[in-house]
């Protein structure tokens, strides 16, 4: 786990919903912000994207809720690059609670998009190199059951 890329925070009172736990929509915002932070730490900043006519769009995502988070509870997000190519990056992020238990997971496929043409494009070479560097440096891990999970009601 590379601490340089781990997001840490605490559940704020305004994030709590009527069920008295972290609101489901807030999980998406937290994970989305963590992806932005990961890219920022890799040099793929908002400013870089604006200056290089390249951004990223989410194509598909899946969030699994595993443990409730309560107000003032600390948590951290551990990002993992599962795969990437010249146009796409497949990320799997895990949220851990203050007991180091898996609280939620977020899987997302993102694609490089031209700011001007609004069409897919290749990531700039220096961004691909950052992905490669991070990918090679991260610890290989066994993926949890939430990875690639398909939603469905089990039938006998």
Short mmCIF file of C-alpha atoms in Angstrom, two decimals:
data_model
loop_
_atom_site.label_atom_id
_atom_site.label_comp_id
_atom_site.label_asym_id
_atom_site.label_seq_id
_atom_site.Cartn_x
_atom_site.Cartn_y
_atom_site.Cartn_z
CA UNK A 1 0.00 0.00 0.00
CA UNK A 2 1.55 3.31 -1.09
CA UNK A 3 0.55 5.90 1.50
CA UNK A 4 1.28 8.69 -0.96
CA UNK A 5 -1.93 7.82 -2.80
CA UNK A 6 -4.24 6.99 0.10
CA UNK A 7 -7.06 9.44 0.84
CA UNK A 8 -8.03 9.87 4.49
CA UNK A 9 -11.00 11.65 6.00
CA UNK A 10 -13.60 11.61 8.75
CA UNK A 11 -17.38 11.30 8.35
CA UNK A 12 -18.86 14.77 8.71
CA UNK A 13 -22.29 15.34 10.37
CA UNK A 14 -23.72 16.78 7.13
CA UNK A 15 -22.92 13.49 5.35
CA UNK A 16 -25.29 11.49 7.59
CA UNK A 17 -28.68 10.46 6.17
CA UNK A 18 -32.06 9.60 7.71
CA UNK A 19 -30.76 6.09 8.54
CA UNK A 20 -28.13 7.69 10.76
CA UNK A 21 -25.17 6.53 8.67
CA UNK A 22 -23.13 7.85 5.74
CA UNK A 23 -25.51 8.74 2.88
CA UNK A 24 -25.16 6.47 -0.16
CA UNK A 25 -24.70 9.39 -2.58
CA UNK A 26 -21.85 10.66 -0.43
CA UNK A 27 -19.93 7.42 -0.97
CA UNK A 28 -19.91 8.18 -4.70
CA UNK A 29 -18.65 11.71 -4.07
CA UNK A 30 -15.93 10.45 -1.71
CA UNK A 31 -14.75 7.82 -4.19
CA UNK A 32 -14.89 10.28 -7.10
CA UNK A 33 -12.81 12.79 -5.13
CA UNK A 34 -10.34 10.01 -4.31
CA UNK A 35 -9.90 9.26 -8.02
CA UNK A 36 -9.27 12.96 -8.66
CA UNK A 37 -6.73 12.95 -5.82
CA UNK A 38 -5.01 9.86 -7.24
CA UNK A 39 -4.74 11.51 -10.66
CA UNK A 40 -3.53 14.77 -9.08
CA UNK A 41 -0.78 12.88 -7.23
CA UNK A 42 0.25 11.29 -10.52
CA UNK A 43 0.53 14.69 -12.23
CA UNK A 44 -2.70 14.27 -14.21
CA UNK A 45 -4.11 17.41 -12.60
CA UNK A 46 -7.14 19.47 -13.61
CA UNK A 47 -4.74 22.15 -14.89
CA UNK A 48 -2.80 19.53 -16.89
CA UNK A 49 -6.05 18.27 -18.41
CA UNK A 50 -7.14 21.79 -19.40
CA UNK A 51 -3.75 22.60 -20.91
CA UNK A 52 -3.47 19.30 -22.80
CA UNK A 53 -7.01 19.03 -24.17
CA UNK A 54 -7.54 15.71 -22.36
CA UNK A 55 -9.85 14.73 -19.54
CA UNK A 56 -11.43 11.51 -18.25
CA UNK A 57 -15.04 10.38 -18.19
CA UNK A 58 -16.43 7.54 -16.12
CA UNK A 59 -17.94 4.88 -18.37
CA UNK A 60 -19.22 2.47 -15.76
CA UNK A 61 -19.00 2.14 -12.00
CA UNK A 62 -20.11 -0.21 -9.27
CA UNK A 63 -20.24 0.55 -5.55
CA UNK A 64 -20.64 -2.09 -2.84
CA UNK A 65 -21.63 -1.13 0.71
CA UNK A 66 -20.11 -3.50 3.26
CA UNK A 67 -20.06 -1.70 6.65
CA UNK A 68 -21.92 1.34 7.93
CA UNK A 69 -19.90 4.46 8.66
CA UNK A 70 -21.06 6.74 11.47
CA UNK A 71 -20.51 10.43 12.14
CA UNK A 72 -16.92 11.32 13.15
CA UNK A 73 -15.63 7.89 12.10
CA UNK A 74 -12.27 7.96 10.37
CA UNK A 75 -11.82 6.15 7.07
CA UNK A 76 -9.32 5.86 4.27
CA UNK A 77 -9.44 4.97 0.59
CA UNK A 78 -6.87 2.66 -1.00
CA UNK A 79 -6.80 2.93 -4.83
CA UNK A 80 -5.67 0.11 -7.09
CA UNK A 81 -5.04 0.22 -10.83
CA UNK A 82 -6.37 -3.10 -12.07
CA UNK A 83 -5.70 -2.47 -15.75
CA UNK A 84 -5.21 0.27 -18.32
CA UNK A 85 -4.58 0.76 -22.01
CA UNK A 86 -3.98 3.75 -24.26
CA UNK A 87 -7.57 5.05 -23.77
CA UNK A 88 -8.97 3.49 -20.60
CA UNK A 89 -8.13 2.88 -16.96
CA UNK A 90 -9.86 0.31 -14.74
CA UNK A 91 -9.65 1.24 -11.06
CA UNK A 92 -10.73 -0.56 -7.90
CA UNK A 93 -10.85 1.52 -4.72
CA UNK A 94 -11.45 0.17 -1.24
CA UNK A 95 -12.74 2.22 1.70
CA UNK A 96 -11.58 1.03 5.12
CA UNK A 97 -13.09 2.09 8.44
CA UNK A 98 -11.05 3.01 11.49
CA UNK A 99 -10.85 -0.69 12.46
CA UNK A 100 -9.23 -1.44 9.07
CA UNK A 101 -12.35 -3.32 7.98
CA UNK A 102 -13.47 -3.06 4.37
CA UNK A 103 -16.43 -0.62 4.50
CA UNK A 104 -17.10 -0.14 0.78
CA UNK A 105 -15.59 -0.79 -2.63
CA UNK A 106 -15.81 1.19 -5.84
CA UNK A 107 -14.94 -0.18 -9.25
CA UNK A 108 -14.81 2.23 -12.18
CA UNK A 109 -13.84 2.17 -15.85
CA UNK A 110 -12.72 5.57 -17.12
CA UNK A 111 -11.79 6.75 -20.61
CA UNK A 112 -9.62 9.56 -21.93
CA UNK A 113 -11.74 12.14 -23.74
CA UNK A 114 -10.80 15.17 -25.83
CA UNK A 115 -11.97 18.38 -24.14
CA UNK A 116 -12.76 19.86 -27.56
CA UNK A 117 -14.06 17.01 -29.71
CA UNK A 118 -15.80 15.24 -26.80
CA UNK A 119 -14.63 11.92 -28.25
CA UNK A 120 -12.35 9.24 -26.91
CA UNK A 121 -8.65 9.79 -27.37
CA UNK A 122 -5.37 8.30 -26.25
CA UNK A 123 -4.00 9.36 -22.90
CA UNK A 124 -0.89 11.54 -23.32
CA UNK A 125 2.26 9.39 -23.22
CA UNK A 126 3.47 10.93 -19.94
CA UNK A 127 0.15 9.96 -18.31
CA UNK A 128 0.48 6.37 -19.57
CA UNK A 129 3.99 6.34 -18.09
CA UNK A 130 2.59 7.47 -14.70
CA UNK A 131 -0.05 4.73 -14.84
CA UNK A 132 2.65 2.18 -15.69
CA UNK A 133 4.90 3.37 -12.87
CA UNK A 134 2.08 3.20 -10.32
CA UNK A 135 0.85 -0.15 -11.68
CA UNK A 136 4.32 -1.70 -11.38
CA UNK A 137 4.96 -0.26 -7.90
CA UNK A 138 1.66 -1.28 -6.31
CA UNK A 139 1.40 -4.52 -4.39
CA UNK A 140 -0.31 -7.24 -6.38
CA UNK A 141 -3.36 -8.41 -4.49
CA UNK A 142 -6.10 -10.95 -4.53
CA UNK A 143 -9.23 -9.12 -5.56
CA UNK A 144 -12.20 -9.27 -3.16
CA UNK A 145 -15.54 -10.78 -4.20
CA UNK A 146 -16.90 -7.30 -4.98
CA UNK A 147 -14.52 -6.99 -7.94
CA UNK A 148 -16.41 -7.59 -11.18
CA UNK A 149 -19.55 -8.42 -9.23
CA UNK A 150 -22.81 -8.60 -11.16
CA UNK A 151 -25.98 -7.52 -9.39
CA UNK A 152 -28.68 -10.15 -9.19
CA UNK A 153 -31.08 -11.96 -6.91
CA UNK A 154 -29.78 -15.49 -6.31
CA UNK A 155 -32.26 -18.12 -7.51
CA UNK A 156 -32.30 -21.78 -6.52
#
